[in-house]
Amino acid sequence: NLAVIGTGEKANLMFIRAYLAEGYAIPTQQESREYPGGYTEVRKIGLIPRIVKADVESLYPSIMLRYRIKPSADHLDVFLPTLERLRRLRLDAKARAKKTQGAESAYWDGLQGSFKILINCFDDQTEILTPDGFKSISEVQVGELVYSLNPTTQQVELKPVTATYRQFYRGKMVALKSGSVDFLLTPNHRCLVQARDSGQLLWREAGELVGKSGVLLPPLQPLPPIEPTPEYFDLAQWCERHEIAYEQIEKDGVAYLRHPCSGQVGQPHKAQPRYYPIHAFMELLGWYITEGVLYSSQRKEYGNGRVRGVFYRVTIYQKNAQGREAVRRLLETLGIEYSEDRNGFHFCSRLWYEFFLRECGCGSYQKRIPPWVFRWSPEVLEYLLYGLLAGDGDSRKTGKRFSTVSVQLREDFIRLCCHLGTRTTDRGYDGCYRIGVWAKTGRPHLHKRHSGWQDYEGMIYCLTVADNHTVLAGRNKLLNWTGQSYYGYLGAPFNFNDYDAAEAVTLKGQELVKQIAAEIERLGGTVVEIDTDGVYFQPPDHVQTEADEIAFVEEVGKILPEGIRLAYDGRYKAMLSVKTKNYVLQGYDGKLIFKGASLRSRADEKFGREFLNRAIEHLLNGKPEKVAEDYQRLAKQILNGDIDIDQLCRRERITDKSKQPSHPLYELAKRFQIGDYIMVYRKRDGSLGLLEEYAGDEDREHYVEKLYKFAARLEDLFPNFDSMFPKPQAIIQAEKQPSLFD
């Protein structure tokens, strides 16, 4: 029964029982440390016909049995015989899963999976900070870059995700929660802590932290830039990127820009500088996002035949004397021609109007930080933070506090502070989001009141990050450095674990799978993707039938040592490869098999799932242009309100987290019980509404942006993606632009 259940804890008890029966002492657990993981590689992207899959049956157990790799503390030789029994059970269950259908097949498949690995995981509410912003851990894909802390140098680096994993879990979780920490982890999750005296980073199991006081976590640090930070912001370059017309004129050797259709008829057009020092530009962003308002007039014809053209104005409201001086000095530094009254500062420019409208939003509920600024250095982002706090910040004993009613700006502001290595505290929503900014970052402390055990039932997730095996993660936007990755018994925190043995196993696994790939290529095949214990490949032209393919796999397998078997695991008409561990397999019977959440996820809205399904069908049929046509058609339908609201909704489950004031579901959650499922959509004011209370107030622009993100999952399949899939703001502006007949 223990073998059938298959959990690492019960396997550990099997070994302990055997040793106690013989009167042997039980060894203590080894200190946790890192070791290499499985090998993955994508060699071809796109649509590839005639695919065969071959994999090594139970790769790691087979390696342990073939090379007699076992824990050094296993003096009774219990480990390898037990492993052999488990391997036989798994292979038998796997074979039964292939021979049966429906619920019975699912049962055997789940059973064989339970023998594979022991994992350390996060709960489903955990978020990861990536260069593209916050992402639910369930949405992070293999190949994505994440921020990772090097445990040796303690420097922040960008590293790719090399593997992801998810499974259903029922049992105890470790809750770590304070004003600066929020984790819900499996007991064996490896946490990163810092020695109080030396500052050295150490690994500790989450279960070891329960009830402990004085635990220090590593401090946050500024995050590295994704690209070089420019010295100047070039307004003309931005206009060209968004296809906005402009004219350039010279004044005293300085370049100025103006829109060719702006200004009053018969009057000279207002021009503003082309180039702006980047630090001053970032501060201006902060002031506009918090205090800025946009205004455009209507074209008017007078009775005397005169015509007043349309003019566009940007206003920065500010009545505070100190704030007025700061804005005045900033506009003069930027060289922007402005006027001033008792309410604030005004400057006219169609180009700046379009910039702020498209990049930062208009109206308090729609304000946001342009996502591309997060690619720049923390030194420049400091000026943006200054502008934001100068506009909508106030002082507290522990630091500053920022206030906003915009859901997106709340998230952007917290993200900004993360990039600066500054901790925040989200005070929740009381008609306004109030975010505390710590004056001193320091190292978060965990006391015994901050930890405990919590019952959990649901999906859990983990991922593996190259080299460092650390990630910036947390719940409720309280991010901290922690460990990750999954591993087998040898690398788990049990009495008979052995990290040297675990490393030997994974390194041998990498060696074998690379040998298999090389042999396939030598025999005339083409390797498409390598995934830990298996290879997808195109067979040589002379290999046509299933019997030929089986014989070819057997020929490749002859290079493997005795006891390690390469098995034929299927044939497919085509494979649509998107990125590592994200692909679609098309069987010869037309059936599709999806792998990876970027192509199919239950968390996606219905319109997005259906768009991706149609896109995959078009790509498999060799019609990529149809995907672009579908994208533009659907975007216009969304903007025009021609799509049913149930297509835009998503299903949400009410959890403990939903009852917290900072959660987007907070107001709705008051009306439901924990465990209830509800259908929600995003409203124009940024809040969430119930499907049954829909009032024609969906945030259509938000859903066009979501559609673009769905399309972007397929970006690697389109060499000319940018021209085929216009960005959301370009589509939105095109729909708003009146035609000659309006």
Short mmCIF file of C-alpha atoms in Angstrom, two decimals, residues 80-329:
data_model
loop_
_atom_site.label_atom_id
_atom_site.label_comp_id
_atom_site.label_asym_id
_atom_site.label_seq_id
_atom_site.Cartn_x
_atom_site.Cartn_y
_atom_site.Cartn_z
CA LEU A 80 17.63 -0.51 -4.61
CA PRO A 81 15.28 -3.51 -4.10
CA THR A 82 12.51 -1.11 -3.09
CA LEU A 83 13.24 1.05 -6.11
CA GLU A 84 13.03 -1.98 -8.40
CA ARG A 85 9.56 -2.83 -7.05
CA LEU A 86 8.39 0.76 -7.48
CA ARG A 87 9.72 0.87 -11.02
CA ARG A 88 7.85 -2.32 -11.94
CA LEU A 89 4.67 -0.91 -10.41
CA ARG A 90 5.04 2.30 -12.39
CA LEU A 91 5.74 0.61 -15.73
CA ASP A 92 2.78 -1.71 -15.19
CA ALA A 93 0.48 1.24 -14.38
CA LYS A 94 1.79 3.18 -17.39
CA ALA A 95 1.09 0.24 -19.71
CA ARG A 96 -2.44 -0.14 -18.32
CA ALA A 97 -3.08 3.60 -18.84
CA LYS A 98 -2.27 3.21 -22.54
CA LYS A 99 -4.51 0.15 -22.95
CA THR A 100 -7.58 1.60 -21.22
CA GLN A 101 -9.77 4.65 -21.78
CA GLY A 102 -11.70 7.29 -19.86
CA ALA A 103 -11.73 7.25 -16.07
CA GLU A 104 -9.86 3.95 -15.88
CA SER A 105 -7.03 5.30 -18.03
CA ALA A 106 -6.89 8.47 -15.91
CA TYR A 107 -6.67 6.34 -12.76
CA TRP A 108 -3.70 4.33 -14.02
CA ASP A 109 -2.00 7.45 -15.41
CA GLY A 110 -2.36 9.21 -12.06
CA LEU A 111 -1.03 6.13 -10.30
CA GLN A 112 2.09 5.87 -12.45
CA GLY A 113 2.71 9.57 -11.96
CA SER A 114 2.59 9.17 -8.19
CA PHE A 115 5.69 6.97 -8.33
CA LYS A 116 7.82 9.51 -10.18
CA ILE A 117 8.91 12.38 -8.00
CA LEU A 118 8.60 14.16 -4.73
CA ILE A 119 8.19 17.89 -5.23
CA ASN A 120 8.55 21.11 -3.30
CA CYS A 121 5.94 23.57 -4.39
CA PHE A 122 4.03 26.82 -4.03
CA ASP A 123 0.27 27.14 -3.71
CA ASP A 124 -1.81 28.37 -6.64
CA GLN A 125 -1.96 31.97 -5.36
CA THR A 126 1.80 32.48 -5.65
CA GLU A 127 3.12 35.04 -8.13
CA ILE A 128 6.51 35.29 -9.81
CA LEU A 129 8.07 38.57 -10.93
CA THR A 130 9.30 38.36 -14.53
CA PRO A 131 10.60 41.05 -16.93
CA ASP A 132 7.01 41.19 -18.24
CA GLY A 133 5.56 41.83 -14.78
CA PHE A 134 3.79 39.74 -12.17
CA LYS A 135 2.67 36.30 -13.31
CA SER A 136 0.75 33.60 -11.54
CA ILE A 137 3.05 30.64 -11.04
CA SER A 138 0.52 28.58 -13.01
CA GLU A 139 1.18 30.76 -16.09
CA VAL A 140 4.99 30.77 -16.07
CA GLN A 141 6.35 28.92 -19.11
CA VAL A 142 9.55 27.00 -19.77
CA GLY A 143 12.03 29.33 -21.46
CA GLU A 144 10.75 32.49 -19.78
CA LEU A 145 13.27 34.67 -17.98
CA VAL A 146 12.81 35.30 -14.27
CA TYR A 147 14.78 37.21 -11.67
CA SER A 148 17.03 34.90 -9.68
CA LEU A 149 19.42 35.46 -6.76
CA ASN A 150 22.85 33.85 -7.06
CA PRO A 151 23.28 32.18 -3.63
CA THR A 152 27.07 32.44 -3.83
CA THR A 153 27.60 36.02 -5.04
CA GLN A 154 24.23 37.29 -3.72
CA GLN A 155 23.79 39.19 -6.99
CA VAL A 156 20.50 39.31 -8.90
CA GLU A 157 20.61 37.68 -12.34
CA LEU A 158 18.18 36.91 -15.16
CA LYS A 159 17.80 33.16 -15.66
CA PRO A 160 15.48 31.00 -17.79
CA VAL A 161 12.90 28.60 -16.42
CA THR A 162 13.97 25.10 -17.49
CA ALA A 163 11.03 23.06 -16.18
CA THR A 164 7.57 23.47 -14.66
CA TYR A 165 5.42 21.05 -12.72
CA ARG A 166 1.91 20.93 -11.30
CA GLN A 167 -0.12 18.37 -9.37
CA PHE A 168 -3.09 18.02 -7.05
CA TYR A 169 -2.17 18.06 -3.36
CA ARG A 170 -4.10 17.36 -0.19
CA GLY A 171 -2.32 17.80 3.13
CA LYS A 172 -0.47 20.20 5.37
CA MET A 173 1.20 23.34 4.03
CA VAL A 174 3.55 25.74 5.77
CA ALA A 175 2.17 29.29 6.03
CA LEU A 176 4.78 32.03 6.45
CA LYS A 177 3.05 35.39 6.83
CA SER A 178 4.13 38.76 8.20
CA GLY A 179 4.02 42.37 7.05
CA SER A 180 6.75 41.63 4.49
CA VAL A 181 6.41 37.88 3.83
CA ASP A 182 3.54 35.79 2.47
CA PHE A 183 4.19 32.18 1.39
CA LEU A 184 2.15 28.99 1.43
CA LEU A 185 4.57 26.12 0.79
CA THR A 186 4.78 22.37 0.89
CA PRO A 187 6.66 21.26 4.02
CA ASN A 188 9.77 20.19 2.12
CA HIS A 189 10.04 23.43 0.12
CA ARG A 190 13.58 24.79 0.25
CA CYS A 191 13.59 28.30 1.65
CA LEU A 192 16.48 30.71 1.38
CA VAL A 193 17.52 32.23 4.73
CA GLN A 194 20.44 34.42 5.74
CA ALA A 195 22.87 33.81 8.60
CA ARG A 196 22.63 36.63 11.13
CA ASP A 197 26.38 36.93 11.73
CA SER A 198 28.08 36.14 8.42
CA GLY A 199 25.29 37.09 6.01
CA GLN A 200 25.79 33.78 4.20
CA LEU A 201 22.75 32.35 2.41
CA LEU A 202 21.55 28.96 3.66
CA TRP A 203 18.89 26.45 2.60
CA ARG A 204 16.21 25.44 5.07
CA GLU A 205 13.11 23.30 4.61
CA ALA A 206 9.85 25.22 5.11
CA GLY A 207 8.77 22.77 7.80
CA GLU A 208 11.92 23.57 9.79
CA LEU A 209 10.89 27.24 10.05
CA VAL A 210 7.57 26.60 11.80
CA GLY A 211 7.69 27.91 15.36
CA LYS A 212 11.18 29.39 14.92
CA SER A 213 12.06 32.98 15.85
CA GLY A 214 14.81 35.20 14.55
CA VAL A 215 14.76 33.77 11.02
CA LEU A 216 16.17 36.25 8.50
CA LEU A 217 15.33 36.24 4.79
CA PRO A 218 17.64 37.80 2.19
CA PRO A 219 17.04 41.52 1.54
CA LEU A 220 15.53 42.70 -1.71
CA GLN A 221 17.94 44.25 -4.21
CA PRO A 222 17.56 46.46 -7.28
CA LEU A 223 16.82 44.30 -10.32
CA PRO A 224 19.12 44.36 -13.36
CA PRO A 225 17.94 46.16 -16.52
CA ILE A 226 16.79 44.15 -19.53
CA GLU A 227 18.25 46.58 -22.04
CA PRO A 228 20.56 49.62 -22.04
CA THR A 229 18.96 52.78 -20.66
CA PRO A 230 18.96 55.65 -23.19
CA GLU A 231 20.36 59.05 -22.23
CA TYR A 232 17.43 60.82 -23.88
CA PHE A 233 13.81 60.05 -24.67
CA ASP A 234 13.23 60.60 -28.41
CA LEU A 235 9.62 61.67 -29.02
CA ALA A 236 10.02 61.29 -32.80
CA GLN A 237 11.13 57.70 -32.42
CA TRP A 238 8.04 56.98 -30.34
CA CYS A 239 5.79 58.64 -32.98
CA GLU A 240 7.32 56.54 -35.75
CA ARG A 241 6.82 53.37 -33.76
CA HIS A 242 3.11 54.21 -33.37
CA GLU A 243 2.68 55.61 -36.90
CA ILE A 244 1.83 59.13 -35.71
CA ALA A 245 2.62 61.89 -38.19
CA TYR A 246 4.90 64.74 -37.13
CA GLU A 247 6.93 67.61 -38.56
CA GLN A 248 10.41 68.53 -37.35
CA ILE A 249 11.64 72.11 -37.27
CA GLU A 250 14.86 73.66 -36.00
CA LYS A 251 15.10 76.56 -33.54
CA ASP A 252 18.55 77.80 -32.59
CA GLY A 253 20.02 74.41 -33.46
CA VAL A 254 17.46 72.51 -31.36
CA ALA A 255 15.04 70.00 -32.92
CA TYR A 256 11.33 70.57 -32.24
CA LEU A 257 8.32 68.49 -33.23
CA ARG A 258 4.72 69.32 -34.00
CA HIS A 259 1.73 67.48 -35.42
CA PRO A 260 0.92 68.54 -39.01
CA CYS A 261 -2.83 68.76 -38.27
CA SER A 262 -2.77 70.46 -34.86
CA GLY A 263 -3.47 74.02 -33.84
CA GLN A 264 -6.06 76.62 -34.80
CA VAL A 265 -6.68 77.04 -38.48
CA GLY A 266 -4.49 79.82 -39.82
CA GLN A 267 -2.29 79.83 -36.70
CA PRO A 268 1.21 78.33 -36.32
CA HIS A 269 1.31 74.86 -34.83
CA LYS A 270 2.62 74.40 -31.31
CA ALA A 271 6.01 72.68 -31.26
CA GLN A 272 7.82 71.00 -28.36
CA PRO A 273 11.37 69.59 -28.15
CA ARG A 274 12.21 66.26 -29.74
CA TYR A 275 14.75 65.04 -27.14
CA TYR A 276 14.38 64.95 -23.34
CA PRO A 277 16.95 63.97 -20.69
CA ILE A 278 15.87 60.53 -19.53
CA HIS A 279 15.85 61.32 -15.80
CA ALA A 280 13.63 64.39 -16.33
CA PHE A 281 11.38 62.44 -18.71
CA MET A 282 10.85 59.75 -16.05
CA GLU A 283 9.96 62.35 -13.43
CA LEU A 284 7.45 63.89 -15.87
CA LEU A 285 5.85 60.46 -16.27
CA GLY A 286 5.37 60.31 -12.51
CA TRP A 287 3.78 63.75 -12.35
CA TYR A 288 1.42 63.05 -15.27
CA ILE A 289 0.35 59.64 -13.95
CA THR A 290 -0.62 61.14 -10.59
CA GLU A 291 -1.69 64.72 -11.42
CA GLY A 292 -2.11 64.82 -15.19
CA VAL A 293 -5.29 65.47 -17.20
CA LEU A 294 -5.82 65.49 -20.98
CA TYR A 295 -8.17 67.79 -22.87
CA SER A 296 -9.02 68.10 -26.57
CA SER A 297 -11.41 70.65 -28.07
CA GLN A 298 -13.94 70.16 -30.84
CA ARG A 299 -13.59 71.64 -34.31
CA LYS A 300 -16.00 74.57 -34.68
CA GLU A 301 -17.19 76.71 -37.60
CA TYR A 302 -18.37 80.26 -36.83
CA GLY A 303 -21.01 82.23 -38.70
CA ASN A 304 -18.42 84.62 -40.13
CA GLY A 305 -16.71 81.72 -41.89
CA ARG A 306 -13.84 81.42 -39.45
CA VAL A 307 -12.95 77.94 -38.25
CA ARG A 308 -11.49 76.91 -34.92
CA GLY A 309 -9.37 73.82 -35.25
CA VAL A 310 -8.88 71.11 -32.65
CA PHE A 311 -6.25 71.69 -30.00
CA TYR A 312 -4.79 69.21 -27.52
CA ARG A 313 -3.69 70.14 -24.02
CA VAL A 314 -1.87 68.39 -21.19
CA THR A 315 -2.41 69.74 -17.67
CA ILE A 316 -0.40 68.92 -14.54
CA TYR A 317 -2.53 70.00 -11.58
CA GLN A 318 -0.60 71.26 -8.56
CA LYS A 319 -1.52 73.87 -5.95
CA ASN A 320 1.09 73.05 -3.31
CA ALA A 321 3.88 75.64 -3.38
CA GLN A 322 6.69 73.10 -3.10
CA GLY A 323 5.10 70.89 -5.74
CA ARG A 324 4.57 73.85 -8.09
CA GLU A 325 8.22 74.77 -7.84
CA ALA A 326 9.22 71.17 -8.64
CA VAL A 327 6.93 71.00 -11.71
CA ARG A 328 8.02 74.44 -12.92
CA ARG A 329 11.69 73.49 -12.64
#
